[in-house]
mmCIF file of C-alpha atoms and ligand atoms in Angstrom:
data_model
loop_
_atom_site.group_PDB
_atom_site.id
_atom_site.type_symbol
_atom_site.label_atom_id
_atom_site.label_comp_id
_atom_site.label_asym_id
_atom_site.label_seq_id
_atom_site.Cartn_x
_atom_site.Cartn_y
_atom_site.Cartn_z
ATOM 1 C CA MET A 1168 0.032 0.033 0.000
ATOM 2 C CA THR A 1169 1.346 3.471 -0.895
ATOM 3 C CA HIS A 1170 1.405 6.032 1.926
ATOM 4 C CA PRO A 1171 -0.587 9.295 1.516
ATOM 5 C CA LEU A 1172 1.578 11.940 -0.140
ATOM 6 C CA THR A 1173 2.636 15.006 1.867
ATOM 7 C CA ILE A 1174 3.803 17.995 -0.144
ATOM 8 C CA LEU A 1175 4.825 21.439 0.875
ATOM 9 C CA GLY A 1176 3.740 24.225 -1.575
ATOM 10 C CA ILE A 1177 5.521 27.589 -1.719
ATOM 11 C CA GLU A 1178 4.258 30.733 -3.559
ATOM 12 C CA SER A 1179 6.295 33.914 -4.035
ATOM 13 C CA SER A 1180 5.479 35.243 -7.474
ATOM 14 C CA CYS A 1181 4.341 38.688 -6.432
ATOM 15 C CA ASP A 1182 3.729 40.399 -3.116
ATOM 16 C CA GLU A 1183 2.419 37.490 -0.985
ATOM 17 C CA THR A 1184 4.769 34.955 0.728
ATOM 18 C CA ALA A 1185 2.790 31.774 1.186
ATOM 19 C CA ALA A 1186 3.319 28.176 2.156
ATOM 20 C CA ALA A 1187 0.835 25.281 2.526
ATOM 21 C CA VAL A 1188 0.904 21.569 3.205
ATOM 22 C CA ILE A 1189 -1.239 19.025 1.417
ATOM 23 C CA HIS A 1190 -1.592 15.572 2.867
ATOM 24 C CA GLY A 1191 -3.356 12.746 1.041
ATOM 25 C CA GLY A 1192 -4.971 15.306 -1.324
ATOM 26 C CA LYS A 1193 -6.303 17.526 1.504
ATOM 27 C CA ILE A 1194 -4.927 20.932 2.404
ATOM 28 C CA VAL A 1195 -3.908 20.719 6.051
ATOM 29 C CA SER A 1196 -2.300 24.192 6.405
ATOM 30 C CA ASN A 1197 -2.353 27.440 4.441
ATOM 31 C CA VAL A 1198 -0.298 30.438 5.592
ATOM 32 C CA VAL A 1199 -0.078 33.726 3.683
ATOM 33 C CA MET A 1200 1.917 36.803 4.698
ATOM 34 C CA SER A 1201 0.976 39.826 2.711
ATOM 35 C CA GLN A 1202 3.570 42.618 2.160
ATOM 36 C CA LEU A 1203 2.306 45.962 3.439
ATOM 37 C CA VAL A 1204 5.503 47.803 2.230
ATOM 38 C CA HIS A 1205 3.885 48.510 -1.208
ATOM 39 C CA GLN A 1206 0.810 50.230 0.093
ATOM 40 C CA SER A 1207 2.001 53.797 -0.329
ATOM 41 C CA TYR A 1208 3.570 53.218 -3.762
ATOM 42 C CA GLY A 1209 0.300 52.479 -5.722
ATOM 43 C CA GLY A 1210 1.804 49.180 -6.938
ATOM 44 C CA VAL A 1211 4.169 46.395 -6.157
ATOM 45 C CA VAL A 1212 7.889 47.514 -6.027
ATOM 46 C CA PRO A 1213 9.805 44.444 -7.279
ATOM 47 C CA GLU A 1214 13.002 44.856 -5.299
ATOM 48 C CA LEU A 1215 11.099 45.521 -2.084
ATOM 49 C CA ALA A 1216 8.962 42.508 -2.782
ATOM 50 C CA ALA A 1217 11.972 40.255 -3.230
ATOM 51 C CA ARG A 1218 13.582 41.524 -0.035
ATOM 52 C CA ALA A 1219 10.273 40.972 1.956
ATOM 53 C CA HIS A 1220 10.094 37.374 0.586
ATOM 54 C CA GLU A 1221 13.675 36.889 1.745
ATOM 55 C CA THR A 1222 12.710 37.904 5.302
ATOM 56 C CA ASN A 1223 9.300 36.210 5.385
ATOM 57 C CA ILE A 1224 9.821 32.811 3.670
ATOM 58 C CA MET A 1225 11.405 31.070 6.697
ATOM 59 C CA PRO A 1226 8.725 32.008 9.213
ATOM 60 C CA VAL A 1227 5.899 31.314 6.690
ATOM 61 C CA VAL A 1228 7.212 27.825 5.848
ATOM 62 C CA THR A 1229 7.755 27.112 9.548
ATOM 63 C CA ALA A 1230 4.216 28.162 10.351
ATOM 64 C CA ALA A 1231 2.729 26.026 7.583
ATOM 65 C CA LEU A 1232 4.613 22.947 8.778
ATOM 66 C CA GLU A 1233 3.516 23.634 12.394
ATOM 67 C CA GLN A 1234 -0.148 24.246 11.562
ATOM 68 C CA ALA A 1235 -0.044 20.939 9.553
ATOM 69 C CA ALA A 1236 1.650 19.253 12.541
ATOM 70 C CA THR A 1237 4.158 17.961 9.925
ATOM 71 C CA GLN A 1238 7.872 17.387 10.353
ATOM 72 C CA LYS A 1239 10.178 18.345 7.486
ATOM 73 C CA SER A 1240 11.272 14.742 7.395
ATOM 74 C CA ALA A 1241 7.747 13.601 6.510
ATOM 75 C CA LEU A 1242 7.685 15.617 3.286
ATOM 76 C CA ASP A 1243 7.598 13.617 -0.080
ATOM 77 C CA ALA A 1244 8.137 16.666 -2.331
ATOM 78 C CA ILE A 1245 8.161 20.414 -2.555
ATOM 79 C CA GLY A 1246 6.189 22.348 -5.110
ATOM 80 C CA PHE A 1247 7.089 25.968 -5.843
ATOM 81 C CA THR A 1248 5.817 28.675 -8.230
ATOM 82 C CA GLN A 1249 8.206 28.639 -11.193
ATOM 83 C CA GLY A 1250 6.402 31.489 -13.070
ATOM 84 C CA PRO A 1251 4.938 33.687 -14.258
ATOM 85 C CA GLY A 1252 5.695 36.510 -11.867
ATOM 86 C CA LEU A 1253 8.358 39.039 -10.694
ATOM 87 C CA LEU A 1254 11.914 37.562 -11.207
ATOM 88 C CA GLY A 1255 13.286 38.605 -7.792
ATOM 89 C CA PRO A 1256 10.352 37.253 -5.842
ATOM 90 C CA LEU A 1257 10.301 33.953 -7.958
ATOM 91 C CA LEU A 1258 14.062 33.442 -7.310
ATOM 92 C CA VAL A 1259 13.550 33.694 -3.570
ATOM 93 C CA GLY A 1260 10.883 30.936 -3.570
ATOM 94 C CA SER A 1261 12.729 28.791 -6.064
ATOM 95 C CA CYS A 1262 16.106 28.875 -4.194
ATOM 96 C CA PHE A 1263 14.446 28.149 -0.877
ATOM 97 C CA ALA A 1264 12.473 25.184 -2.277
ATOM 98 C CA LYS A 1265 15.549 23.838 -4.017
ATOM 99 C CA SER A 1266 17.733 24.061 -0.973
ATOM 100 C CA LEU A 1267 15.132 22.396 1.265
ATOM 101 C CA ALA A 1268 14.509 19.609 -1.294
ATOM 102 C CA PHE A 1269 18.257 19.090 -1.694
ATOM 103 C CA ALA A 1270 18.805 18.897 2.071
ATOM 104 C CA LEU A 1271 15.893 16.461 2.525
ATOM 105 C CA GLY A 1272 16.699 14.450 -0.682
ATOM 106 C CA ILE A 1273 13.158 14.750 -2.004
ATOM 107 C CA ARG A 1274 11.514 15.637 -5.315
ATOM 108 C CA LEU A 1275 10.970 19.151 -6.633
ATOM 109 C CA ILE A 1276 7.918 20.210 -8.601
ATOM 110 C CA GLY A 1277 7.670 23.451 -10.667
ATOM 111 C CA VAL A 1278 4.269 24.999 -10.713
ATOM 112 C CA HIS A 1279 2.718 27.456 -13.170
ATOM 113 C CA HIS A 1280 1.047 30.249 -11.154
ATOM 114 C CA MET A 1281 -1.933 30.548 -13.440
ATOM 115 C CA GLN A 1282 -2.571 26.824 -13.624
ATOM 116 C CA ALA A 1283 -2.492 26.836 -9.916
ATOM 117 C CA HIS A 1284 -5.143 29.567 -9.785
ATOM 118 C CA VAL A 1285 -7.383 27.377 -11.994
ATOM 119 C CA LEU A 1286 -6.720 24.195 -10.026
ATOM 120 C CA ALA A 1287 -7.688 25.961 -6.849
ATOM 121 C CA ASN A 1288 -11.150 24.837 -7.922
ATOM 122 C CA PHE A 1289 -10.118 21.260 -6.929
ATOM 123 C CA ILE A 1290 -9.179 22.049 -3.334
ATOM 124 C CA ASP A 1291 -12.704 21.682 -1.865
ATOM 125 C CA PRO A 1292 -15.593 19.480 -3.138
ATOM 126 C CA PRO A 1293 -17.574 19.515 -5.277
ATOM 127 C CA LYS A 1294 -14.927 19.506 -8.026
ATOM 128 C CA PRO A 1295 -15.477 20.436 -11.602
ATOM 129 C CA SER A 1296 -15.446 17.799 -14.345
ATOM 130 C CA PHE A 1297 -13.566 18.318 -17.710
ATOM 131 C CA PRO A 1298 -13.981 20.084 -19.952
ATOM 132 C CA PHE A 1299 -14.834 23.440 -18.240
ATOM 133 C CA LEU A 1300 -14.347 27.111 -18.872
ATOM 134 C CA CYS A 1301 -12.442 29.112 -16.279
ATOM 135 C CA LEU A 1302 -12.794 32.873 -15.991
ATOM 136 C CA THR A 1303 -9.295 33.708 -14.560
ATOM 137 C CA VAL A 1304 -9.125 37.281 -13.160
ATOM 138 C CA SER A 1305 -6.094 38.498 -11.276
ATOM 139 C CA GLY A 1306 -3.689 41.369 -10.921
ATOM 140 C CA GLY A 1307 -1.675 40.271 -14.001
ATOM 141 C CA HIS A 1308 -4.158 38.238 -16.056
ATOM 142 C CA THR A 1309 -7.739 38.312 -17.484
ATOM 143 C CA GLN A 1310 -8.407 35.130 -19.401
ATOM 144 C CA ILE A 1311 -11.135 32.793 -20.408
ATOM 145 C CA ILE A 1312 -9.545 29.373 -20.409
ATOM 146 C CA LEU A 1313 -10.765 26.128 -21.798
ATOM 147 C CA VAL A 1314 -9.645 23.503 -19.274
ATOM 148 C CA LYS A 1315 -9.583 20.141 -21.016
ATOM 149 C CA ASP A 1316 -7.620 18.252 -18.251
ATOM 150 C CA TYR A 1317 -5.481 19.248 -15.216
ATOM 151 C CA PHE A 1318 -2.563 20.293 -17.422
ATOM 152 C CA ALA A 1319 -4.267 20.812 -20.789
ATOM 153 C CA MET A 1320 -5.459 24.386 -20.868
ATOM 154 C CA GLU A 1321 -6.165 26.673 -23.826
ATOM 155 C CA VAL A 1322 -6.628 30.433 -23.725
ATOM 156 C CA LEU A 1323 -9.798 31.305 -25.698
ATOM 157 C CA GLY A 1324 -9.770 35.030 -24.868
ATOM 158 C CA GLU A 1325 -7.700 37.504 -22.857
ATOM 159 C CA THR A 1326 -7.040 41.178 -22.189
ATOM 160 C CA GLN A 1327 -5.095 42.992 -24.815
ATOM 161 C CA ASP A 1328 -3.785 45.557 -22.309
ATOM 162 C CA ASP A 1329 -4.376 45.899 -18.517
ATOM 163 C CA ALA A 1330 -5.585 43.071 -16.350
ATOM 164 C CA ILE A 1331 -8.896 43.448 -14.561
ATOM 165 C CA GLY A 1332 -7.133 43.552 -11.107
ATOM 166 C CA GLU A 1333 -4.824 46.197 -12.437
ATOM 167 C CA ALA A 1334 -7.887 48.216 -13.484
ATOM 168 C CA PHE A 1335 -9.410 47.803 -10.063
ATOM 169 C CA ASP A 1336 -6.197 48.901 -8.353
ATOM 170 C CA LYS A 1337 -5.518 51.901 -10.686
ATOM 171 C CA ILE A 1338 -9.088 53.095 -10.235
ATOM 172 C CA ALA A 1339 -8.723 52.739 -6.470
ATOM 173 C CA HIS A 1340 -5.456 54.647 -6.624
ATOM 174 C CA LEU A 1341 -7.107 57.510 -8.530
ATOM 175 C CA MET A 1342 -9.694 57.673 -5.749
ATOM 176 C CA GLY A 1343 -6.852 57.982 -3.205
ATOM 177 C CA LEU A 1344 -7.272 54.410 -1.774
ATOM 178 C CA SER A 1345 -4.179 52.444 -0.744
ATOM 179 C CA TYR A 1346 -2.665 49.562 -2.817
ATOM 180 C CA PRO A 1347 -4.054 47.047 -3.556
ATOM 181 C CA GLY A 1348 -7.405 48.748 -3.768
ATOM 182 C CA GLY A 1349 -9.516 46.092 -5.408
ATOM 183 C CA ALA A 1350 -10.785 44.707 -2.119
ATOM 184 C CA LEU A 1351 -11.449 48.267 -0.850
ATOM 185 C CA ILE A 1352 -13.656 49.063 -3.936
ATOM 186 C CA ASP A 1353 -15.540 45.818 -3.154
ATOM 187 C CA ARG A 1354 -16.017 46.919 0.467
ATOM 188 C CA TYR A 1355 -17.196 50.495 -0.228
ATOM 189 C CA ALA A 1356 -19.421 49.318 -3.041
ATOM 190 C CA GLN A 1357 -21.566 47.322 -0.557
ATOM 191 C CA GLU A 1358 -23.298 50.554 0.457
ATOM 192 C CA GLY A 1359 -23.548 52.050 -3.011
ATOM 193 C CA ASP A 1360 -25.896 52.091 -5.954
ATOM 194 C CA PRO A 1361 -24.406 50.296 -9.003
ATOM 195 C CA GLN A 1362 -26.559 52.579 -11.249
ATOM 196 C CA ALA A 1363 -25.567 55.930 -9.691
ATOM 197 C CA PHE A 1364 -23.001 56.800 -12.322
ATOM 198 C CA ALA A 1365 -22.668 55.736 -15.960
ATOM 199 C CA PHE A 1366 -19.146 54.809 -17.184
ATOM 200 C CA PRO A 1367 -18.431 53.974 -20.821
ATOM 201 C CA THR A 1368 -17.464 50.386 -21.587
ATOM 202 C CA THR A 1369 -14.978 49.051 -24.158
ATOM 203 C CA HIS A 1370 -16.083 46.582 -26.825
ATOM 204 C CA MET A 1371 -13.388 44.170 -28.102
ATOM 205 C CA PRO A 1372 -13.881 41.648 -30.942
ATOM 206 C CA ASP A 1373 -14.083 37.883 -30.320
ATOM 207 C CA PHE A 1374 -13.390 36.753 -26.747
ATOM 208 C CA ASP A 1375 -10.821 39.393 -25.813
ATOM 209 C CA PHE A 1376 -10.969 42.193 -23.239
ATOM 210 C CA SER A 1377 -9.561 45.702 -22.881
ATOM 211 C CA PHE A 1378 -9.469 47.726 -19.650
ATOM 212 C CA SER A 1379 -6.979 50.513 -20.297
ATOM 213 C CA GLY A 1380 -9.525 52.898 -21.869
ATOM 214 C CA ILE A 1381 -11.699 52.556 -18.798
ATOM 215 C CA LYS A 1382 -8.878 53.640 -16.627
ATOM 216 C CA THR A 1383 -8.360 56.746 -18.806
ATOM 217 C CA ALA A 1384 -12.141 57.489 -18.733
ATOM 218 C CA PHE A 1385 -12.181 57.090 -15.039
ATOM 219 C CA SER A 1386 -9.216 59.473 -14.542
ATOM 220 C CA LEU A 1387 -10.970 62.085 -16.598
ATOM 221 C CA PHE A 1388 -14.147 61.667 -14.500
ATOM 222 C CA ILE A 1389 -12.154 61.975 -11.229
ATOM 223 C CA LYS A 1390 -10.171 65.029 -12.489
ATOM 224 C CA GLY A 1391 -13.348 67.064 -12.681
ATOM 225 C CA LYS A 1392 -14.427 66.278 -9.112
ATOM 226 C CA THR A 1393 -13.494 67.849 -5.838
ATOM 227 C CA PRO A 1394 -12.107 65.607 -2.977
ATOM 228 C CA GLU A 1395 -15.312 66.317 -1.012
ATOM 229 C CA PHE A 1396 -17.463 65.038 -3.976
ATOM 230 C CA ILE A 1397 -15.392 61.935 -4.241
ATOM 231 C CA LEU A 1398 -15.599 61.201 -0.466
ATOM 232 C CA THR A 1399 -19.373 61.842 -0.279
ATOM 233 C CA ASN A 1400 -20.115 59.709 -3.325
ATOM 234 C CA ARG A 1401 -17.421 57.053 -2.699
ATOM 235 C CA ALA A 1402 -19.853 54.181 -2.274
ATOM 236 C CA ASN A 1403 -21.840 54.994 -5.331
ATOM 237 C CA ILE A 1404 -18.661 55.567 -7.511
ATOM 238 C CA CYS A 1405 -17.242 52.241 -6.377
ATOM 239 C CA ALA A 1406 -20.527 50.327 -6.839
ATOM 240 C CA SER A 1407 -20.935 51.782 -10.351
ATOM 241 C CA ILE A 1408 -17.423 51.203 -11.677
ATOM 242 C CA GLN A 1409 -17.337 47.704 -10.165
ATOM 243 C CA ALA A 1410 -20.699 46.857 -11.807
ATOM 244 C CA MET A 1411 -19.397 48.073 -15.159
ATOM 245 C CA LEU A 1412 -16.210 45.947 -14.917
ATOM 246 C CA VAL A 1413 -18.070 42.897 -13.734
ATOM 247 C CA ARG A 1414 -20.566 43.302 -16.621
ATOM 248 C CA MET A 1415 -17.737 43.319 -19.142
ATOM 249 C CA LEU A 1416 -16.372 40.061 -17.772
ATOM 250 C CA LEU A 1417 -19.733 38.315 -17.612
ATOM 251 C CA ASP A 1418 -20.892 39.496 -21.090
ATOM 252 C CA LYS A 1419 -17.810 38.031 -22.589
ATOM 253 C CA LEU A 1420 -18.108 34.790 -20.605
ATOM 254 C CA THR A 1421 -21.721 34.372 -21.724
ATOM 255 C CA LYS A 1422 -20.568 34.794 -25.327
ATOM 256 C CA VAL A 1423 -17.960 32.094 -24.936
ATOM 257 C CA VAL A 1424 -20.418 29.753 -23.270
ATOM 258 C CA GLN A 1425 -22.879 30.209 -26.168
ATOM 259 C CA LYS A 1426 -20.198 29.654 -28.787
ATOM 260 C CA SER A 1427 -18.570 26.678 -27.137
ATOM 261 C CA GLY A 1428 -21.611 24.943 -25.716
ATOM 262 C CA ILE A 1429 -19.607 24.285 -22.552
ATOM 263 C CA THR A 1430 -21.723 24.972 -19.472
ATOM 264 C CA THR A 1431 -19.481 23.884 -16.637
ATOM 265 C CA ILE A 1432 -17.951 27.212 -15.419
ATOM 266 C CA ALA A 1433 -15.260 27.988 -12.894
ATOM 267 C CA LEU A 1434 -13.861 31.229 -11.460
ATOM 268 C CA ALA A 1435 -10.244 31.832 -10.382
ATOM 269 C CA GLY A 1436 -7.698 34.485 -9.447
ATOM 270 C CA GLY A 1437 -7.529 37.365 -6.945
ATOM 271 C CA VAL A 1438 -10.517 39.275 -8.441
ATOM 272 C CA ALA A 1439 -12.624 36.103 -7.985
ATOM 273 C CA ALA A 1440 -12.741 37.197 -4.325
ATOM 274 C CA ASN A 1441 -14.888 40.108 -5.376
ATOM 275 C CA SER A 1442 -18.299 39.689 -3.687
ATOM 276 C CA TYR A 1443 -20.254 41.369 -6.458
ATOM 277 C CA LEU A 1444 -18.634 39.248 -9.163
ATOM 278 C CA ARG A 1445 -19.324 36.104 -7.180
ATOM 279 C CA ARG A 1446 -22.990 37.107 -6.658
ATOM 280 C CA GLN A 1447 -23.618 38.149 -10.261
ATOM 281 C CA LEU A 1448 -22.071 35.042 -11.712
ATOM 282 C CA LYS A 1449 -24.134 32.812 -9.313
ATOM 283 C CA GLU A 1450 -27.289 34.574 -10.610
ATOM 284 C CA LEU A 1451 -26.229 34.242 -14.245
ATOM 285 C CA ALA A 1452 -25.346 30.495 -13.791
ATOM 286 C CA ALA A 1453 -28.723 29.863 -12.091
ATOM 287 C CA GLN A 1454 -30.523 31.711 -14.913
ATOM 288 C CA HIS A 1455 -28.811 29.658 -17.656
ATOM 289 C CA GLY A 1456 -28.479 26.359 -15.792
ATOM 290 C CA TRP A 1457 -24.670 26.312 -15.767
ATOM 291 C CA ARG A 1458 -22.774 24.207 -13.216
ATOM 292 C CA LEU A 1459 -20.659 26.818 -11.348
ATOM 293 C CA PHE A 1460 -17.511 26.342 -9.269
ATOM 294 C CA ILE A 1461 -16.011 29.223 -7.198
ATOM 295 C CA PRO A 1462 -13.123 28.600 -4.743
ATOM 296 C CA ALA A 1463 -13.301 30.021 -1.206
ATOM 297 C CA PRO A 1464 -11.980 33.622 -1.297
ATOM 298 C CA ALA A 1465 -8.765 32.518 0.536
ATOM 299 C CA TYR A 1466 -8.017 30.243 -2.373
ATOM 300 C CA CYS A 1467 -8.725 32.953 -5.029
ATOM 301 C CA THR A 1468 -6.151 35.628 -3.907
ATOM 302 C CA ASP A 1469 -2.536 34.435 -4.050
ATOM 303 C CA ASN A 1470 -1.958 31.504 -1.742
ATOM 304 C CA ALA A 1471 0.133 28.282 -1.559
ATOM 305 C CA ALA A 1472 -2.729 25.842 -1.187
ATOM 306 C CA MET A 1473 -3.275 26.175 -4.927
ATOM 307 C CA VAL A 1474 0.402 25.479 -5.531
ATOM 308 C CA ALA A 1475 0.281 22.447 -3.247
ATOM 309 C CA ILE A 1476 -2.738 20.892 -4.994
ATOM 310 C CA THR A 1477 -1.131 21.522 -8.378
ATOM 311 C CA ALA A 1478 2.064 19.874 -7.190
ATOM 312 C CA TYR A 1479 -0.056 16.985 -5.847
ATOM 313 C CA TYR A 1480 -1.519 16.327 -9.319
ATOM 314 C CA LYS A 1481 1.938 16.766 -10.929
ATOM 315 C CA TYR A 1482 3.459 14.258 -8.547
ATOM 316 C CA GLN A 1483 1.045 11.622 -9.705
ATOM 317 C CA LEU A 1484 2.121 12.264 -13.280
ATOM 318 C CA LYS A 1485 5.820 12.199 -12.216
ATOM 319 C CA GLN A 1486 6.261 15.723 -13.495
ATOM 320 C CA PHE A 1487 9.326 16.749 -11.519
ATOM 321 C CA VAL A 1488 12.030 19.333 -12.104
ATOM 322 C CA GLY A 1489 15.760 19.229 -11.420
ATOM 323 C CA LEU A 1490 17.730 21.466 -9.061
ATOM 324 C CA ASP A 1491 18.687 23.451 -12.210
ATOM 325 C CA ALA A 1492 15.093 24.525 -12.954
ATOM 326 C CA LYS A 1493 14.904 28.125 -14.062
ATOM 327 C CA SER A 1494 12.403 30.757 -12.864
ATOM 328 C CA LEU A 1495 10.087 31.849 -15.693
ATOM 329 C CA PRO A 1496 8.868 35.429 -15.261
ATOM 330 C CA ARG A 1497 6.831 35.091 -18.462
ATOM 331 C CA CYS A 1498 5.364 31.807 -19.431
ATOM 332 C CA SER A 1499 2.120 30.867 -21.126
ATOM 333 C CA ILE A 1500 -0.453 28.536 -19.549
ATOM 334 C CA THR A 1501 -0.535 26.256 -22.619
HETATM 335 O O1 KG4 B 255 -4.331 36.577 -7.940
HETATM 336 P P1 KG4 B 255 -3.859 37.679 -7.171
HETATM 337 O O2 KG4 B 255 -3.848 37.609 -5.680
HETATM 338 O O3 KG4 B 255 -2.409 38.049 -7.659
HETATM 339 C C1 KG4 B 255 -1.979 37.958 -8.953
HETATM 340 O O4 KG4 B 255 -1.672 36.846 -9.415
HETATM 341 O O5 KG4 B 255 -2.086 38.984 -9.575
HETATM 342 O O6 KG4 B 255 -4.662 38.963 -7.667
HETATM 343 C C2 KG4 B 255 -4.500 40.212 -7.081
HETATM 344 C C3 KG4 B 255 -5.530 41.163 -7.555
HETATM 345 C C4 KG4 B 255 -5.279 42.608 -7.149
HETATM 346 O O7 KG4 B 255 -5.503 43.413 -8.294
HETATM 347 C C5 KG4 B 255 -6.338 42.830 -6.159
HETATM 348 O O8 KG4 B 255 -6.810 44.159 -6.072
HETATM 349 C C6 KG4 B 255 -7.471 42.012 -6.637
HETATM 350 O O9 KG4 B 255 -6.822 40.855 -7.065
HETATM 351 N N1 KG4 B 255 -8.550 41.689 -5.603
HETATM 352 C C7 KG4 B 255 -9.752 42.153 -5.719
HETATM 353 C C8 KG4 B 255 -10.431 41.694 -4.518
HETATM 354 N N2 KG4 B 255 -9.517 41.025 -3.788
HETATM 355 C C9 KG4 B 255 -8.308 40.993 -4.471
HETATM 356 N N3 KG4 B 255 -10.376 42.869 -6.646
HETATM 357 C C10 KG4 B 255 -11.681 43.151 -6.467
HETATM 358 N N4 KG4 B 255 -12.393 42.793 -5.401
HETATM 359 C C11 KG4 B 255 -11.794 42.049 -4.361
HETATM 360 N N5 KG4 B 255 -12.495 41.647 -3.293
HETATM 361 ZN ZN1 ZN B 256 -2.078 35.230 -8.656
#
């Protein structure tokens, strides 16, 4: 009889240092340390991110092992984010994972960050069946992915400029909110009227998206307003711009469903934590009779549980990497 696999997952592609342990296919710990150092800059500063990972990785991994009540000696393998992401942050996670795997004499598994976001849908039951469509929305990506199998994914449509999370964060920054502002827009929007303000949308051909024009339109809108106006109308502004962004995502998704005939739908990525998007997509799915899968919010924003589950599936396929594996700041999901 084979023993249940125990794998440590490490994520360090951007500004979250994270570690998680999966045991017998179940996540038994999930630790995330967010970097607050970027808040006043309006975006992630790559060198500061790498330095924060350097400081945080040891305590985060230690906490993940402790929470899982797992000894290092019980690990069968280590999965780490190989890319895409910021080079400095990726190197910290990769070198740490390699050193630990080398010292323990265990296997190393390189994980694609965006595949991991998609496979977060397999952490908790019920799990989607193949094929399904995944709307993947994060700070760096906005894609509609056809998921044919765990590691057979095809991008059907994507943004031609800014990612949706980037749009949320830039809009938040223009309103004077701290970075990353996506979750703050979500929070302020709860009290607001989504129809209070009308913002122009961008129409792209086929299944692609574009968000850069919206950011420009929003900056022109804000420029003409006093700080008092923005503060008094904050909830309505947040609710209206959020509703417009979510509508753009869901209109395109509906188009892909109609064209492909695939009605099993999943959501992934940091923006999938957005409460309005989750609610609207649930309503849409109920209306059309789609089978819908949405990970818990903690498995949508960057985390290592998604890296651990991806590594778990890769282990079964014997997809290992050597100690010479290179970090890949830019790499496609296919
Ligand atoms: O997946 P993620 O954690 O990191 C990347 O791989 O990019 O996504 C981060 C993005 C940020 O732009 C952040 O503002 C956005 O996800 N985000 C949200 C919410 N929570 C995180 N955007 C809207 N509403 C939220 N509740
Ligand atoms: Zn991510």
